[in-house]
């Protein structure tokens, strides 16, 4: 049941020292991913955040510092706190600025993984705004004709209100898939579709469990939208990345 999973995640975040309000934000982002049909960034990612907090890769308590605040813009330092909280508070600030100035742009440094980008665009939509959000990411995607990961999955997400019962939201990486999708395939013991991942010698790779090891060691990488080479315009995905 959704409510049970949601509360479980709140309890886990609180258990590693996250304040309750922040824990609720994180759980909201994760459950929203599953409810939108994106299992790669939902409950299955909870263990990743738990491990990162335990290892000190990001902090359980988020120090959200406004470094610059001028008119329609602001710069945030997240001090390596919870990416969901940094993303949530940054978008709230951007929405407030947009309502006052017509546009609001907030950039954050020293943030961490913030879940599905679409969550933050939807925040703006609910307030009658067009929402945009993007993030860099660690190198995991190859350039066209390359085999060494040099680019992030770099999602650039946009959403806007519509006169339909649902908003328009485009939320995707600039690679064909991202690591979370590989995690899902590894968990259900299925090979990846061919053409999503490339090995160190340029060969297609589909072995999800081994890929999770090889990604860390730089022996495999994700392909940009359009895939390898020029035939299906992989250079366009490389350009977007």
PDB file of C-alpha atoms in Angstrom:
ATOM      1  CA  UNK A   1       0.000   0.000   0.000  1.00  0.00           C
ATOM      2  CA  UNK A   2       1.218   3.486  -0.933  1.00  0.00           C
ATOM      3  CA  UNK A   3       0.672   4.960   2.540  1.00  0.00           C
ATOM      4  CA  UNK A   4       2.671   2.157   4.142  1.00  0.00           C
ATOM      5  CA  UNK A   5       5.625   2.594   1.761  1.00  0.00           C
ATOM      6  CA  UNK A   6       5.498   6.358   2.166  1.00  0.00           C
ATOM      7  CA  UNK A   7       5.603   6.189   5.967  1.00  0.00           C
ATOM      8  CA  UNK A   8       8.313   3.513   5.867  1.00  0.00           C
ATOM      9  CA  UNK A   9      10.567   5.817   3.853  1.00  0.00           C
ATOM     10  CA  UNK A  10       9.930   8.712   6.237  1.00  0.00           C
ATOM     11  CA  UNK A  11      10.902   6.453   9.144  1.00  0.00           C
ATOM     12  CA  UNK A  12      14.107   5.331   7.388  1.00  0.00           C
ATOM     13  CA  UNK A  13      15.217   8.898   6.698  1.00  0.00           C
ATOM     14  CA  UNK A  14      14.397   9.901  10.278  1.00  0.00           C
ATOM     15  CA  UNK A  15      16.292   6.832  11.485  1.00  0.00           C
ATOM     16  CA  UNK A  16      19.538   8.108   9.943  1.00  0.00           C
ATOM     17  CA  UNK A  17      19.097  11.572  11.445  1.00  0.00           C
ATOM     18  CA  UNK A  18      17.007  13.476   8.899  1.00  0.00           C
ATOM     19  CA  UNK A  19      14.559  15.995  10.439  1.00  0.00           C
ATOM     20  CA  UNK A  20      10.925  14.939   9.969  1.00  0.00           C
ATOM     21  CA  UNK A  21       9.944  17.743   7.566  1.00  0.00           C
ATOM     22  CA  UNK A  22      12.937  16.964   5.345  1.00  0.00           C
ATOM     23  CA  UNK A  23      12.277  13.222   5.579  1.00  0.00           C
ATOM     24  CA  UNK A  24       8.735  13.829   4.357  1.00  0.00           C
ATOM     25  CA  UNK A  25       9.992  15.823   1.338  1.00  0.00           C
ATOM     26  CA  UNK A  26      12.347  12.983   0.372  1.00  0.00           C
ATOM     27  CA  UNK A  27       9.645  10.355   0.765  1.00  0.00           C
ATOM     28  CA  UNK A  28       7.232  12.486  -1.287  1.00  0.00           C
ATOM     29  CA  UNK A  29       9.717  12.739  -4.166  1.00  0.00           C
ATOM     30  CA  UNK A  30      10.407   8.992  -4.129  1.00  0.00           C
ATOM     31  CA  UNK A  31       6.775   7.872  -3.939  1.00  0.00           C
ATOM     32  CA  UNK A  32       5.827  10.374  -6.666  1.00  0.00           C
ATOM     33  CA  UNK A  33       8.275   8.609  -8.977  1.00  0.00           C
ATOM     34  CA  UNK A  34       6.612   5.218  -8.468  1.00  0.00           C
ATOM     35  CA  UNK A  35       3.130   6.703  -8.809  1.00  0.00           C
ATOM     36  CA  UNK A  36       4.153   8.262 -12.135  1.00  0.00           C
ATOM     37  CA  UNK A  37       5.378   4.889 -13.401  1.00  0.00           C
ATOM     38  CA  UNK A  38       9.110   5.572 -12.995  1.00  0.00           C
ATOM     39  CA  UNK A  39      10.361   2.705 -10.784  1.00  0.00           C
ATOM     40  CA  UNK A  40      14.025   3.552 -11.459  1.00  0.00           C
ATOM     41  CA  UNK A  41      13.843   6.597  -9.155  1.00  0.00           C
ATOM     42  CA  UNK A  42      11.259   5.507  -6.604  1.00  0.00           C
ATOM     43  CA  UNK A  43      11.264   3.273  -3.534  1.00  0.00           C
ATOM     44  CA  UNK A  44      14.002   1.098  -5.043  1.00  0.00           C
ATOM     45  CA  UNK A  45      16.387   4.050  -4.641  1.00  0.00           C
ATOM     46  CA  UNK A  46      15.832   4.385  -0.884  1.00  0.00           C
ATOM     47  CA  UNK A  47      18.789   2.098  -0.075  1.00  0.00           C
ATOM     48  CA  UNK A  48      21.084   4.307  -2.176  1.00  0.00           C
ATOM     49  CA  UNK A  49      20.265   7.392  -0.089  1.00  0.00           C
ATOM     50  CA  UNK A  50      20.534   5.397   3.135  1.00  0.00           C
ATOM     51  CA  UNK A  51      24.007   4.172   2.113  1.00  0.00           C
ATOM     52  CA  UNK A  52      25.161   7.629   1.052  1.00  0.00           C
ATOM     53  CA  UNK A  53      24.139   9.170   4.368  1.00  0.00           C
ATOM     54  CA  UNK A  54      25.789   6.318   6.311  1.00  0.00           C
ATOM     55  CA  UNK A  55      29.020   6.782   4.303  1.00  0.00           C
ATOM     56  CA  UNK A  56      28.986  10.549   4.768  1.00  0.00           C
ATOM     57  CA  UNK A  57      28.562  11.195   1.037  1.00  0.00           C
ATOM     58  CA  UNK A  58      25.757  13.535   1.891  1.00  0.00           C
ATOM     59  CA  UNK A  59      24.482  14.883   5.173  1.00  0.00           C
ATOM     60  CA  UNK A  60      21.264  13.897   6.903  1.00  0.00           C
ATOM     61  CA  UNK A  61      20.602  17.511   7.928  1.00  0.00           C
ATOM     62  CA  UNK A  62      20.455  20.076   5.124  1.00  0.00           C
ATOM     63  CA  UNK A  63      21.925  23.542   5.606  1.00  0.00           C
ATOM     64  CA  UNK A  64      20.071  25.494   2.905  1.00  0.00           C
ATOM     65  CA  UNK A  65      22.079  28.716   2.540  1.00  0.00           C
ATOM     66  CA  UNK A  66      21.020  31.576   0.254  1.00  0.00           C
ATOM     67  CA  UNK A  67      24.382  32.901  -0.940  1.00  0.00           C
ATOM     68  CA  UNK A  68      23.011  35.547  -3.326  1.00  0.00           C
ATOM     69  CA  UNK A  69      19.484  36.875  -3.579  1.00  0.00           C
ATOM     70  CA  UNK A  70      18.794  39.652  -6.066  1.00  0.00           C
ATOM     71  CA  UNK A  71      15.483  40.322  -7.799  1.00  0.00           C
ATOM     72  CA  UNK A  72      14.400  37.360  -9.901  1.00  0.00           C
ATOM     73  CA  UNK A  73      17.522  35.281  -9.193  1.00  0.00           C
ATOM     74  CA  UNK A  74      19.232  33.526  -6.315  1.00  0.00           C
ATOM     75  CA  UNK A  75      22.219  31.271  -5.672  1.00  0.00           C
ATOM     76  CA  UNK A  76      21.943  28.477  -3.102  1.00  0.00           C
ATOM     77  CA  UNK A  77      24.638  26.471  -1.336  1.00  0.00           C
ATOM     78  CA  UNK A  78      23.254  23.119  -0.220  1.00  0.00           C
ATOM     79  CA  UNK A  79      26.403  22.157   1.727  1.00  0.00           C
ATOM     80  CA  UNK A  80      26.109  18.530   0.547  1.00  0.00           C
ATOM     81  CA  UNK A  81      22.767  18.049   2.260  1.00  0.00           C
ATOM     82  CA  UNK A  82      19.726  16.178   0.969  1.00  0.00           C
ATOM     83  CA  UNK A  83      19.214  16.838  -2.757  1.00  0.00           C
ATOM     84  CA  UNK A  84      15.437  16.434  -2.512  1.00  0.00           C
ATOM     85  CA  UNK A  85      15.254  19.145   0.143  1.00  0.00           C
ATOM     86  CA  UNK A  86      17.599  21.454  -1.769  1.00  0.00           C
ATOM     87  CA  UNK A  87      15.593  20.954  -4.969  1.00  0.00           C
ATOM     88  CA  UNK A  88      12.267  21.475  -3.188  1.00  0.00           C
ATOM     89  CA  UNK A  89      13.295  24.666  -1.398  1.00  0.00           C
ATOM     90  CA  UNK A  90      15.042  26.028  -4.494  1.00  0.00           C
ATOM     91  CA  UNK A  91      11.914  25.561  -6.603  1.00  0.00           C
ATOM     92  CA  UNK A  92       9.727  27.122  -3.913  1.00  0.00           C
ATOM     93  CA  UNK A  93      12.004  30.162  -3.946  1.00  0.00           C
ATOM     94  CA  UNK A  94      11.921  30.281  -7.767  1.00  0.00           C
ATOM     95  CA  UNK A  95       8.096  30.127  -7.744  1.00  0.00           C
ATOM     96  CA  UNK A  96       7.882  32.982  -5.237  1.00  0.00           C
ATOM     97  CA  UNK A  97      10.187  35.068  -7.422  1.00  0.00           C
ATOM     98  CA  UNK A  98       8.235  34.219 -10.584  1.00  0.00           C
ATOM     99  CA  UNK A  99       5.006  35.411  -8.978  1.00  0.00           C
ATOM    100  CA  UNK A 100       6.677  38.717  -8.071  1.00  0.00           C
ATOM    101  CA  UNK A 101       8.877  39.347 -11.125  1.00  0.00           C
ATOM    102  CA  UNK A 102       7.341  37.180 -13.873  1.00  0.00           C
ATOM    103  CA  UNK A 103      10.343  34.849 -13.868  1.00  0.00           C
ATOM    104  CA  UNK A 104      12.388  33.213 -11.143  1.00  0.00           C
ATOM    105  CA  UNK A 105      15.726  31.419 -11.541  1.00  0.00           C
ATOM    106  CA  UNK A 106      17.524  29.710  -8.684  1.00  0.00           C
ATOM    107  CA  UNK A 107      20.780  27.782  -9.040  1.00  0.00           C
ATOM    108  CA  UNK A 108      22.199  25.455  -6.403  1.00  0.00           C
ATOM    109  CA  UNK A 109      25.754  24.345  -5.729  1.00  0.00           C
ATOM    110  CA  UNK A 110      26.984  21.557  -3.472  1.00  0.00           C
ATOM    111  CA  UNK A 111      23.738  19.637  -3.873  1.00  0.00           C
ATOM    112  CA  UNK A 112      23.289  15.874  -4.179  1.00  0.00           C
ATOM    113  CA  UNK A 113      21.057  13.440  -6.086  1.00  0.00           C
ATOM    114  CA  UNK A 114      17.536  14.923  -6.159  1.00  0.00           C
ATOM    115  CA  UNK A 115      15.387  12.119  -7.552  1.00  0.00           C
ATOM    116  CA  UNK A 116      12.995  12.662 -10.471  1.00  0.00           C
ATOM    117  CA  UNK A 117      13.418  16.123 -11.965  1.00  0.00           C
ATOM    118  CA  UNK A 118       9.744  16.152 -12.938  1.00  0.00           C
ATOM    119  CA  UNK A 119       8.717  16.515  -9.289  1.00  0.00           C
ATOM    120  CA  UNK A 120      10.055  20.066  -9.196  1.00  0.00           C
ATOM    121  CA  UNK A 121       8.496  21.068 -12.523  1.00  0.00           C
ATOM    122  CA  UNK A 122       5.164  19.796 -11.157  1.00  0.00           C
ATOM    123  CA  UNK A 123       5.603  22.043  -8.109  1.00  0.00           C
ATOM    124  CA  UNK A 124       5.643  25.057 -10.428  1.00  0.00           C
ATOM    125  CA  UNK A 125       2.700  23.772 -12.466  1.00  0.00           C
ATOM    126  CA  UNK A 126       0.571  23.478  -9.330  1.00  0.00           C
ATOM    127  CA  UNK A 127       1.194  27.188  -8.766  1.00  0.00           C
ATOM    128  CA  UNK A 128       0.171  28.099 -12.325  1.00  0.00           C
ATOM    129  CA  UNK A 129       3.745  28.521 -13.557  1.00  0.00           C
ATOM    130  CA  UNK A 130       5.877  26.954 -16.276  1.00  0.00           C
ATOM    131  CA  UNK A 131       8.522  24.930 -14.448  1.00  0.00           C
ATOM    132  CA  UNK A 132      12.019  24.069 -15.619  1.00  0.00           C
ATOM    133  CA  UNK A 133      14.721  22.181 -13.792  1.00  0.00           C
ATOM    134  CA  UNK A 134      18.004  20.552 -14.704  1.00  0.00           C
ATOM    135  CA  UNK A 135      21.034  19.047 -13.064  1.00  0.00           C
ATOM    136  CA  UNK A 136      24.508  17.920 -13.920  1.00  0.00           C
ATOM    137  CA  UNK A 137      25.615  14.403 -13.021  1.00  0.00           C
ATOM    138  CA  UNK A 138      28.778  12.354 -12.756  1.00  0.00           C
ATOM    139  CA  UNK A 139      30.346  11.159 -16.043  1.00  0.00           C
ATOM    140  CA  UNK A 140      28.493   8.056 -17.241  1.00  0.00           C
ATOM    141  CA  UNK A 141      27.683   8.750 -20.913  1.00  0.00           C
ATOM    142  CA  UNK A 142      30.025   8.495 -23.901  1.00  0.00           C
ATOM    143  CA  UNK A 143      30.410  11.091 -26.655  1.00  0.00           C
ATOM    144  CA  UNK A 144      29.652  10.011 -30.234  1.00  0.00           C
ATOM    145  CA  UNK A 145      32.276   7.479 -31.394  1.00  0.00           C
ATOM    146  CA  UNK A 146      33.714   7.371 -27.855  1.00  0.00           C
ATOM    147  CA  UNK A 147      33.896   4.594 -25.255  1.00  0.00           C
ATOM    148  CA  UNK A 148      35.045   6.583 -22.219  1.00  0.00           C
ATOM    149  CA  UNK A 149      32.251   8.072 -20.045  1.00  0.00           C
ATOM    150  CA  UNK A 150      32.684  11.842 -20.118  1.00  0.00           C
ATOM    151  CA  UNK A 151      29.167  13.294 -19.851  1.00  0.00           C
ATOM    152  CA  UNK A 152      26.450  13.245 -17.226  1.00  0.00           C
ATOM    153  CA  UNK A 153      22.928  12.004 -17.891  1.00  0.00           C
ATOM    154  CA  UNK A 154      22.072  15.716 -17.494  1.00  0.00           C
ATOM    155  CA  UNK A 155      18.262  15.805 -17.469  1.00  0.00           C
ATOM    156  CA  UNK A 156      16.626  19.039 -18.618  1.00  0.00           C
ATOM    157  CA  UNK A 157      12.972  18.968 -17.585  1.00  0.00           C
ATOM    158  CA  UNK A 158      10.097  21.276 -18.449  1.00  0.00           C
ATOM    159  CA  UNK A 159       6.432  21.259 -17.481  1.00  0.00           C
ATOM    160  CA  UNK A 160       3.482  23.597 -17.994  1.00  0.00           C
ATOM    161  CA  UNK A 161      -0.192  23.816 -17.097  1.00  0.00           C
ATOM    162  CA  UNK A 162      -2.702  22.815 -19.785  1.00  0.00           C
ATOM    163  CA  UNK A 163      -6.478  22.903 -20.307  1.00  0.00           C
ATOM    164  CA  UNK A 164      -6.467  19.093 -20.194  1.00  0.00           C
ATOM    165  CA  UNK A 165      -7.029  17.062 -16.977  1.00  0.00           C
ATOM    166  CA  UNK A 166      -3.237  16.677 -16.788  1.00  0.00           C
ATOM    167  CA  UNK A 167      -0.226  18.970 -17.336  1.00  0.00           C
ATOM    168  CA  UNK A 168       2.466  18.683 -20.005  1.00  0.00           C
ATOM    169  CA  UNK A 169       5.705  17.379 -18.498  1.00  0.00           C
ATOM    170  CA  UNK A 170       8.862  16.246 -20.286  1.00  0.00           C
ATOM    171  CA  UNK A 171      11.165  14.570 -17.766  1.00  0.00           C
ATOM    172  CA  UNK A 172      14.030  12.530 -19.195  1.00  0.00           C
ATOM    173  CA  UNK A 173      17.772  12.111 -19.244  1.00  0.00           C
ATOM    174  CA  UNK A 174      19.801  13.078 -22.311  1.00  0.00           C
ATOM    175  CA  UNK A 175      21.020   9.461 -22.432  1.00  0.00           C
ATOM    176  CA  UNK A 176      18.845   6.566 -23.675  1.00  0.00           C
ATOM    177  CA  UNK A 177      18.553   5.191 -20.144  1.00  0.00           C
ATOM    178  CA  UNK A 178      20.132   6.017 -16.812  1.00  0.00           C
ATOM    179  CA  UNK A 179      21.698   3.921 -14.087  1.00  0.00           C
ATOM    180  CA  UNK A 180      18.420   3.520 -12.180  1.00  0.00           C
ATOM    181  CA  UNK A 181      16.932   1.618 -15.122  1.00  0.00           C
ATOM    182  CA  UNK A 182      19.930  -0.731 -15.092  1.00  0.00           C
ATOM    183  CA  UNK A 183      19.338  -1.272 -11.360  1.00  0.00           C
ATOM    184  CA  UNK A 184      15.736  -2.264 -12.087  1.00  0.00           C
ATOM    185  CA  UNK A 185      16.812  -4.793 -14.762  1.00  0.00           C
ATOM    186  CA  UNK A 186      19.462  -6.237 -12.423  1.00  0.00           C
ATOM    187  CA  UNK A 187      16.866  -6.654  -9.677  1.00  0.00           C
ATOM    188  CA  UNK A 188      14.452  -8.579 -11.903  1.00  0.00           C
ATOM    189  CA  UNK A 189      17.269 -10.605 -13.522  1.00  0.00           C
ATOM    190  CA  UNK A 190      16.586  -9.426 -17.070  1.00  0.00           C
ATOM    191  CA  UNK A 191      19.083  -8.367 -19.744  1.00  0.00           C
ATOM    192  CA  UNK A 192      18.950  -4.782 -20.959  1.00  0.00           C
ATOM    193  CA  UNK A 193      17.742  -4.077 -24.490  1.00  0.00           C
ATOM    194  CA  UNK A 194      20.705  -3.980 -26.845  1.00  0.00           C
ATOM    195  CA  UNK A 195      21.903  -0.541 -27.867  1.00  0.00           C
ATOM    196  CA  UNK A 196      21.617   1.291 -24.521  1.00  0.00           C
ATOM    197  CA  UNK A 197      25.056   0.604 -23.049  1.00  0.00           C
ATOM    198  CA  UNK A 198      28.498   0.271 -24.606  1.00  0.00           C
ATOM    199  CA  UNK A 199      31.558  -1.613 -23.329  1.00  0.00           C
ATOM    200  CA  UNK A 200      35.175  -0.461 -23.170  1.00  0.00           C
ATOM    201  CA  UNK A 201      35.881  -1.956 -26.610  1.00  0.00           C
ATOM    202  CA  UNK A 202      32.790  -0.480 -28.224  1.00  0.00           C
ATOM    203  CA  UNK A 203      30.690  -3.655 -27.964  1.00  0.00           C
ATOM    204  CA  UNK A 204      27.003  -3.531 -26.930  1.00  0.00           C
ATOM    205  CA  UNK A 205      26.391  -4.684 -23.337  1.00  0.00           C
ATOM    206  CA  UNK A 206      23.188  -6.083 -21.835  1.00  0.00           C
ATOM    207  CA  UNK A 207      24.299  -7.850 -18.620  1.00  0.00           C
ATOM    208  CA  UNK A 208      22.687  -5.566 -16.037  1.00  0.00           C
ATOM    209  CA  UNK A 209      24.233  -6.971 -12.830  1.00  0.00           C
ATOM    210  CA  UNK A 210      27.785  -6.912 -14.194  1.00  0.00           C
ATOM    211  CA  UNK A 211      27.222  -3.459 -15.660  1.00  0.00           C
ATOM    212  CA  UNK A 212      26.562  -2.006 -12.218  1.00  0.00           C
ATOM    213  CA  UNK A 213      30.080  -3.138 -11.280  1.00  0.00           C
ATOM    214  CA  UNK A 214      31.674  -2.077 -14.568  1.00  0.00           C
ATOM    215  CA  UNK A 215      30.133   1.415 -14.470  1.00  0.00           C
ATOM    216  CA  UNK A 216      32.057   2.127 -11.263  1.00  0.00           C
ATOM    217  CA  UNK A 217      35.294   0.858 -12.796  1.00  0.00           C
ATOM    218  CA  UNK A 218      34.815   2.817 -16.025  1.00  0.00           C
ATOM    219  CA  UNK A 219      34.543  -0.359 -18.134  1.00  0.00           C
ATOM    220  CA  UNK A 220      31.095   0.467 -19.522  1.00  0.00           C
ATOM    221  CA  UNK A 221      29.026   3.569 -20.220  1.00  0.00           C
ATOM    222  CA  UNK A 222      25.558   4.727 -21.218  1.00  0.00           C
ATOM    223  CA  UNK A 223      24.860   5.874 -24.764  1.00  0.00           C
ATOM    224  CA  UNK A 224      23.389   9.285 -25.616  1.00  0.00           C
ATOM    225  CA  UNK A 225      19.950   9.631 -27.211  1.00  0.00           C
ATOM    226  CA  UNK A 226      20.240   8.242 -30.727  1.00  0.00           C
ATOM    227  CA  UNK A 227      22.766   5.612 -29.674  1.00  0.00           C
ATOM    228  CA  UNK A 228      26.249   4.909 -30.966  1.00  0.00           C
ATOM    229  CA  UNK A 229      27.608   6.563 -34.087  1.00  0.00           C
ATOM    230  CA  UNK A 230      25.783   8.686 -36.649  1.00  0.00           C
ATOM    231  CA  UNK A 231      23.183   6.337 -38.112  1.00  0.00           C
ATOM    232  CA  UNK A 232      20.394   7.269 -35.681  1.00  0.00           C
ATOM    233  CA  UNK A 233      21.753  10.776 -34.951  1.00  0.00           C
ATOM    234  CA  UNK A 234      23.506   9.919 -31.699  1.00  0.00           C
ATOM    235  CA  UNK A 235      25.460  13.153 -32.119  1.00  0.00           C
ATOM    236  CA  UNK A 236      22.231  15.034 -31.326  1.00  0.00           C
ATOM    237  CA  UNK A 237      21.956  13.305 -27.957  1.00  0.00           C
ATOM    238  CA  UNK A 238      25.661  14.014 -27.404  1.00  0.00           C
ATOM    239  CA  UNK A 239      24.986  17.674 -28.181  1.00  0.00           C
ATOM    240  CA  UNK A 240      22.081  17.836 -25.727  1.00  0.00           C
ATOM    241  CA  UNK A 241      24.204  16.214 -23.013  1.00  0.00           C
TER     242      UNK A 241
END
